[in-house]
Amino acid sequence: DLVLGLDELPVDDASLPRGCVPYIPAPIDKLIAIADHAGVQACDVFVDIGSGLGRAAVAMHLMTGAAAIGLEIQLPLAQASRELAARVGAERVTVVEGDAALMSSRIANGTVFFLYCPFGGDRLAKVVADLEPIAQSRPIRVCCLDLPLPECPWLALAAQPAPGLEIYRSISPVTATASTC
């Protein structure tokens, strides 16, 4: 946070929909573990679902060179995320304000998806279901922090590099032998 010039946590918007989790910043050690164990490269598109202030998307871009997309439902957080990306010169970071459960077209070019308990229940099931067609077209990785996924026969657990962190890889027959980038 000091490196990115972030001071204090923002107050969540009163209009945060039911089922969404208030903003919780991801620990940097977990983001480093994702970069390493998910093999994030400059050719990847890292999608942070429930991106808050954008620290994970910006940090992943700065660490790996990957393009990043932050999806955030709270407009004030999305605006702060855009300001952060501009302030640090992260030109390959895009922030989209909206409900991730309704925005599957905005994540279609992602290759690495990060979920740090942004929501659960029906919203989570919808987002995970939206990832399956993407995984049918190319390999993807899904990185979950403190978030158990619903059963997904098209995902295989690839690594558990830290407590609460699970990294999955798609196992579709079409993508099983394809490269990630």
PDB file of N, CA, C and O in Angstrom, residues 30-73:
ATOM      1  N   LYS A  30       0.044 -13.268  -0.990  1.00  0.00           N
ATOM      2  CA  LYS A  30      -0.829 -14.168  -1.765  1.00  0.00           C
ATOM      3  C   LYS A  30      -0.774 -13.810  -3.247  1.00  0.00           C
ATOM      4  O   LYS A  30      -0.791 -14.680  -4.115  1.00  0.00           O
ATOM      5  N   LEU A  31      -0.687 -12.519  -3.574  1.00  0.00           N
ATOM      6  CA  LEU A  31      -0.578 -12.106  -4.976  1.00  0.00           C
ATOM      7  C   LEU A  31       0.743 -12.570  -5.580  1.00  0.00           C
ATOM      8  O   LEU A  31       0.792 -13.013  -6.730  1.00  0.00           O
ATOM      9  N   ILE A  32       1.808 -12.507  -4.817  1.00  0.00           N
ATOM     10  CA  ILE A  32       3.109 -13.010  -5.285  1.00  0.00           C
ATOM     11  C   ILE A  32       3.024 -14.515  -5.523  1.00  0.00           C
ATOM     12  O   ILE A  32       3.527 -15.024  -6.530  1.00  0.00           O
ATOM     13  N   ALA A  33       2.351 -15.232  -4.613  1.00  0.00           N
ATOM     14  CA  ALA A  33       2.186 -16.682  -4.792  1.00  0.00           C
ATOM     15  C   ALA A  33       1.377 -16.993  -6.055  1.00  0.00           C
ATOM     16  O   ALA A  33       1.686 -17.937  -6.778  1.00  0.00           O
ATOM     17  N   ILE A  34       0.364 -16.179  -6.342  1.00  0.00           N
ATOM     18  CA  ILE A  34      -0.422 -16.377  -7.563  1.00  0.00           C
ATOM     19  C   ILE A  34       0.459 -16.150  -8.787  1.00  0.00           C
ATOM     20  O   ILE A  34       0.454 -16.957  -9.720  1.00  0.00           O
ATOM     21  N   ALA A  35       1.204 -15.061  -8.798  1.00  0.00           N
ATOM     22  CA  ALA A  35       2.078 -14.768  -9.941  1.00  0.00           C
ATOM     23  C   ALA A  35       3.019 -15.940 -10.199  1.00  0.00           C
ATOM     24  O   ALA A  35       3.208 -16.363 -11.344  1.00  0.00           O
ATOM     25  N   ASP A  36       3.560 -16.487  -9.128  1.00  0.00           N
ATOM     26  CA  ASP A  36       4.520 -17.586  -9.253  1.00  0.00           C
ATOM     27  C   ASP A  36       3.847 -18.911  -9.608  1.00  0.00           C
ATOM     28  O   ASP A  36       4.191 -19.543 -10.611  1.00  0.00           O
ATOM     29  N   HIS A  37       2.885 -19.338  -8.828  1.00  0.00           N
ATOM     30  CA  HIS A  37       2.303 -20.675  -8.981  1.00  0.00           C
ATOM     31  C   HIS A  37       1.289 -20.786 -10.113  1.00  0.00           C
ATOM     32  O   HIS A  37       1.058 -21.888 -10.616  1.00  0.00           O
ATOM     33  N   ALA A  38       0.679 -19.676 -10.510  1.00  0.00           N
ATOM     34  CA  ALA A  38      -0.222 -19.710 -11.670  1.00  0.00           C
ATOM     35  C   ALA A  38       0.546 -19.399 -12.947  1.00  0.00           C
ATOM     36  O   ALA A  38      -0.012 -19.468 -14.034  1.00  0.00           O
ATOM     37  N   GLY A  39       1.816 -19.046 -12.806  1.00  0.00           N
ATOM     38  CA  GLY A  39       2.652 -18.778 -13.972  1.00  0.00           C
ATOM     39  C   GLY A  39       2.173 -17.585 -14.794  1.00  0.00           C
ATOM     40  O   GLY A  39       2.157 -17.640 -16.015  1.00  0.00           O
ATOM     41  N   VAL A  40       1.791 -16.502 -14.126  1.00  0.00           N
ATOM     42  CA  VAL A  40       1.284 -15.328 -14.833  1.00  0.00           C
ATOM     43  C   VAL A  40       2.424 -14.692 -15.624  1.00  0.00           C
ATOM     44  O   VAL A  40       3.506 -14.437 -15.085  1.00  0.00           O
ATOM     45  N   GLN A  41       2.165 -14.451 -16.915  1.00  0.00           N
ATOM     46  CA  GLN A  41       3.166 -13.889 -17.828  1.00  0.00           C
ATOM     47  C   GLN A  41       2.633 -12.615 -18.478  1.00  0.00           C
ATOM     48  O   GLN A  41       1.439 -12.334 -18.418  1.00  0.00           O
ATOM     49  N   ALA A  42       3.513 -11.907 -19.145  1.00  0.00           N
ATOM     50  CA  ALA A  42       3.131 -10.664 -19.823  1.00  0.00           C
ATOM     51  C   ALA A  42       2.066 -10.890 -20.888  1.00  0.00           C
ATOM     52  O   ALA A  42       1.293  -9.979 -21.197  1.00  0.00           O
ATOM     53  N   CYS A  43       1.972 -12.079 -21.433  1.00  0.00           N
ATOM     54  CA  CYS A  43       0.973 -12.368 -22.470  1.00  0.00           C
ATOM     55  C   CYS A  43      -0.400 -12.712 -21.884  1.00  0.00           C
ATOM     56  O   CYS A  43      -1.365 -12.877 -22.632  1.00  0.00           O
ATOM     57  N   ASP A  44      -0.503 -12.812 -20.566  1.00  0.00           N
ATOM     58  CA  ASP A  44      -1.776 -13.145 -19.918  1.00  0.00           C
ATOM     59  C   ASP A  44      -2.651 -11.903 -19.750  1.00  0.00           C
ATOM     60  O   ASP A  44      -2.177 -10.765 -19.819  1.00  0.00           O
ATOM     61  N   VAL A  45      -3.934 -12.164 -19.490  1.00  0.00           N
ATOM     62  CA  VAL A  45      -4.881 -11.129 -19.081  1.00  0.00           C
ATOM     63  C   VAL A  45      -5.414 -11.571 -17.721  1.00  0.00           C
ATOM     64  O   VAL A  45      -6.148 -12.556 -17.617  1.00  0.00           O
ATOM     65  N   PHE A  46      -5.008 -10.860 -16.699  1.00  0.00           N
ATOM     66  CA  PHE A  46      -5.377 -11.141 -15.316  1.00  0.00           C
ATOM     67  C   PHE A  46      -6.688 -10.417 -15.029  1.00  0.00           C
ATOM     68  O   PHE A  46      -6.775  -9.207 -15.201  1.00  0.00           O
ATOM     69  N   VAL A  47      -7.707 -11.155 -14.602  1.00  0.00           N
ATOM     70  CA  VAL A  47      -9.014 -10.557 -14.303  1.00  0.00           C
ATOM     71  C   VAL A  47      -9.266 -10.674 -12.810  1.00  0.00           C
ATOM     72  O   VAL A  47      -9.343 -11.783 -12.267  1.00  0.00           O
ATOM     73  N   ASP A  48      -9.379  -9.531 -12.155  1.00  0.00           N
ATOM     74  CA  ASP A  48      -9.672  -9.476 -10.730  1.00  0.00           C
ATOM     75  C   ASP A  48     -11.168  -9.218 -10.577  1.00  0.00           C
ATOM     76  O   ASP A  48     -11.649  -8.118 -10.855  1.00  0.00           O
ATOM     77  N   ILE A  49     -11.894 -10.229 -10.151  1.00  0.00           N
ATOM     78  CA  ILE A  49     -13.343 -10.130 -10.011  1.00  0.00           C
ATOM     79  C   ILE A  49     -13.656  -9.658  -8.599  1.00  0.00           C
ATOM     80  O   ILE A  49     -13.422 -10.370  -7.626  1.00  0.00           O
ATOM     81  N   GLY A  50     -14.152  -8.427  -8.517  1.00  0.00           N
ATOM     82  CA  GLY A  50     -14.349  -7.769  -7.232  1.00  0.00           C
ATOM     83  C   GLY A  50     -13.069  -7.047  -6.857  1.00  0.00           C
ATOM     84  O   GLY A  50     -12.470  -7.277  -5.822  1.00  0.00           O
ATOM     85  N   SER A  51     -12.623  -6.154  -7.735  1.00  0.00           N
ATOM     86  CA  SER A  51     -11.270  -5.598  -7.664  1.00  0.00           C
ATOM     87  C   SER A  51     -11.062  -4.479  -6.657  1.00  0.00           C
ATOM     88  O   SER A  51      -9.920  -4.083  -6.415  1.00  0.00           O
ATOM     89  N   GLY A  52     -12.116  -3.956  -6.069  1.00  0.00           N
ATOM     90  CA  GLY A  52     -11.939  -2.932  -5.047  1.00  0.00           C
ATOM     91  C   GLY A  52     -11.145  -1.745  -5.553  1.00  0.00           C
ATOM     92  O   GLY A  52     -11.436  -1.175  -6.598  1.00  0.00           O
ATOM     93  N   LEU A  53     -10.099  -1.385  -4.821  1.00  0.00           N
ATOM     94  CA  LEU A  53      -9.245  -0.249  -5.183  1.00  0.00           C
ATOM     95  C   LEU A  53      -8.297  -0.544  -6.330  1.00  0.00           C
ATOM     96  O   LEU A  53      -7.568   0.332  -6.765  1.00  0.00           O
ATOM     97  N   GLY A  54      -8.250  -1.779  -6.799  1.00  0.00           N
ATOM     98  CA  GLY A  54      -7.404  -2.126  -7.929  1.00  0.00           C
ATOM     99  C   GLY A  54      -5.999  -2.539  -7.573  1.00  0.00           C
ATOM    100  O   GLY A  54      -5.161  -2.731  -8.454  1.00  0.00           O
ATOM    101  N   ARG A  55      -5.722  -2.713  -6.301  1.00  0.00           N
ATOM    102  CA  ARG A  55      -4.348  -3.037  -5.912  1.00  0.00           C
ATOM    103  C   ARG A  55      -3.883  -4.370  -6.471  1.00  0.00           C
ATOM    104  O   ARG A  55      -2.740  -4.494  -6.901  1.00  0.00           O
ATOM    105  N   ALA A  56      -4.760  -5.407  -6.513  1.00  0.00           N
ATOM    106  CA  ALA A  56      -4.339  -6.709  -7.044  1.00  0.00           C
ATOM    107  C   ALA A  56      -4.072  -6.622  -8.544  1.00  0.00           C
ATOM    108  O   ALA A  56      -3.062  -7.133  -9.032  1.00  0.00           O
ATOM    109  N   ALA A  57      -4.958  -5.965  -9.286  1.00  0.00           N
ATOM    110  CA  ALA A  57      -4.769  -5.838 -10.736  1.00  0.00           C
ATOM    111  C   ALA A  57      -3.505  -5.049 -11.054  1.00  0.00           C
ATOM    112  O   ALA A  57      -2.699  -5.454 -11.900  1.00  0.00           O
ATOM    113  N   VAL A  58      -3.306  -3.946 -10.362  1.00  0.00           N
ATOM    114  CA  VAL A  58      -2.117  -3.114 -10.600  1.00  0.00           C
ATOM    115  C   VAL A  58      -0.858  -3.860 -10.172  1.00  0.00           C
ATOM    116  O   VAL A  58       0.141  -3.886 -10.906  1.00  0.00           O
ATOM    117  N   ALA A  59      -0.888  -4.490  -9.002  1.00  0.00           N
ATOM    118  CA  ALA A  59       0.295  -5.224  -8.525  1.00  0.00           C
ATOM    119  C   ALA A  59       0.654  -6.356  -9.482  1.00  0.00           C
ATOM    120  O   ALA A  59       1.833  -6.536  -9.811  1.00  0.00           O
ATOM    121  N   MET A  60      -0.357  -7.105  -9.961  1.00  0.00           N
ATOM    122  CA  MET A  60      -0.067  -8.215 -10.872  1.00  0.00           C
ATOM    123  C   MET A  60       0.531  -7.682 -12.168  1.00  0.00           C
ATOM    124  O   MET A  60       1.484  -8.259 -12.710  1.00  0.00           O
ATOM    125  N   HIS A  61      -0.004  -6.578 -12.678  1.00  0.00           N
ATOM    126  CA  HIS A  61       0.551  -5.975 -13.895  1.00  0.00           C
ATOM    127  C   HIS A  61       1.999  -5.535 -13.664  1.00  0.00           C
ATOM    128  O   HIS A  61       2.876  -5.819 -14.486  1.00  0.00           O
ATOM    129  N   LEU A  62       2.257  -4.873 -12.552  1.00  0.00           N
ATOM    130  CA  LEU A  62       3.614  -4.393 -12.279  1.00  0.00           C
ATOM    131  C   LEU A  62       4.602  -5.546 -12.063  1.00  0.00           C
ATOM    132  O   LEU A  62       5.753  -5.460 -12.470  1.00  0.00           O
ATOM    133  N   MET A  63       4.135  -6.643 -11.449  1.00  0.00           N
ATOM    134  CA  MET A  63       5.023  -7.787 -11.187  1.00  0.00           C
ATOM    135  C   MET A  63       5.312  -8.601 -12.435  1.00  0.00           C
ATOM    136  O   MET A  63       6.412  -9.136 -12.572  1.00  0.00           O
ATOM    137  N   THR A  64       4.317  -8.736 -13.333  1.00  0.00           N
ATOM    138  CA  THR A  64       4.435  -9.700 -14.428  1.00  0.00           C
ATOM    139  C   THR A  64       4.375  -9.085 -15.819  1.00  0.00           C
ATOM    140  O   THR A  64       4.719  -9.758 -16.794  1.00  0.00           O
ATOM    141  N   GLY A  65       3.872  -7.874 -15.930  1.00  0.00           N
ATOM    142  CA  GLY A  65       3.652  -7.262 -17.233  1.00  0.00           C
ATOM    143  C   GLY A  65       2.335  -7.656 -17.868  1.00  0.00           C
ATOM    144  O   GLY A  65       1.991  -7.185 -18.952  1.00  0.00           O
ATOM    145  N   ALA A  66       1.583  -8.536 -17.222  1.00  0.00           N
ATOM    146  CA  ALA A  66       0.292  -8.978 -17.760  1.00  0.00           C
ATOM    147  C   ALA A  66      -0.677  -7.808 -17.844  1.00  0.00           C
ATOM    148  O   ALA A  66      -0.658  -6.914 -17.002  1.00  0.00           O
ATOM    149  N   ALA A  67      -1.526  -7.832 -18.848  1.00  0.00           N
ATOM    150  CA  ALA A  67      -2.651  -6.905 -18.881  1.00  0.00           C
ATOM    151  C   ALA A  67      -3.577  -7.316 -17.739  1.00  0.00           C
ATOM    152  O   ALA A  67      -3.586  -8.474 -17.313  1.00  0.00           O
ATOM    153  N   ALA A  68      -4.352  -6.367 -17.222  1.00  0.00           N
ATOM    154  CA  ALA A  68      -5.248  -6.683 -16.117  1.00  0.00           C
ATOM    155  C   ALA A  68      -6.573  -5.961 -16.304  1.00  0.00           C
ATOM    156  O   ALA A  68      -6.615  -4.835 -16.807  1.00  0.00           O
ATOM    157  N   ILE A  69      -7.620  -6.651 -15.885  1.00  0.00           N
ATOM    158  CA  ILE A  69      -8.963  -6.086 -15.891  1.00  0.00           C
ATOM    159  C   ILE A  69      -9.495  -6.210 -14.472  1.00  0.00           C
ATOM    160  O   ILE A  69      -9.482  -7.297 -13.890  1.00  0.00           O
ATOM    161  N   GLY A  70      -9.940  -5.098 -13.929  1.00  0.00           N
ATOM    162  CA  GLY A  70     -10.589  -5.112 -12.627  1.00  0.00           C
ATOM    163  C   GLY A  70     -12.076  -4.931 -12.817  1.00  0.00           C
ATOM    164  O   GLY A  70     -12.488  -3.987 -13.483  1.00  0.00           O
ATOM    165  N   LEU A  71     -12.860  -5.840 -12.265  1.00  0.00           N
ATOM    166  CA  LEU A  71     -14.317  -5.705 -12.272  1.00  0.00           C
ATOM    167  C   LEU A  71     -14.751  -5.330 -10.867  1.00  0.00           C
ATOM    168  O   LEU A  71     -14.461  -6.060  -9.913  1.00  0.00           O
ATOM    169  N   GLU A  72     -15.437  -4.213 -10.732  1.00  0.00           N
ATOM    170  CA  GLU A  72     -15.847  -3.735  -9.412  1.00  0.00           C
ATOM    171  C   GLU A  72     -17.266  -3.210  -9.478  1.00  0.00           C
ATOM    172  O   GLU A  72     -17.596  -2.395 -10.337  1.00  0.00           O
ATOM    173  N   ILE A  73     -18.093  -3.647  -8.553  1.00  0.00           N
ATOM    174  CA  ILE A  73     -19.500  -3.266  -8.535  1.00  0.00           C
ATOM    175  C   ILE A  73     -19.731  -1.896  -7.890  1.00  0.00           C
ATOM    176  O   ILE A  73     -20.711  -1.225  -8.193  1.00  0.00           O
TER     177      ILE A  73
END
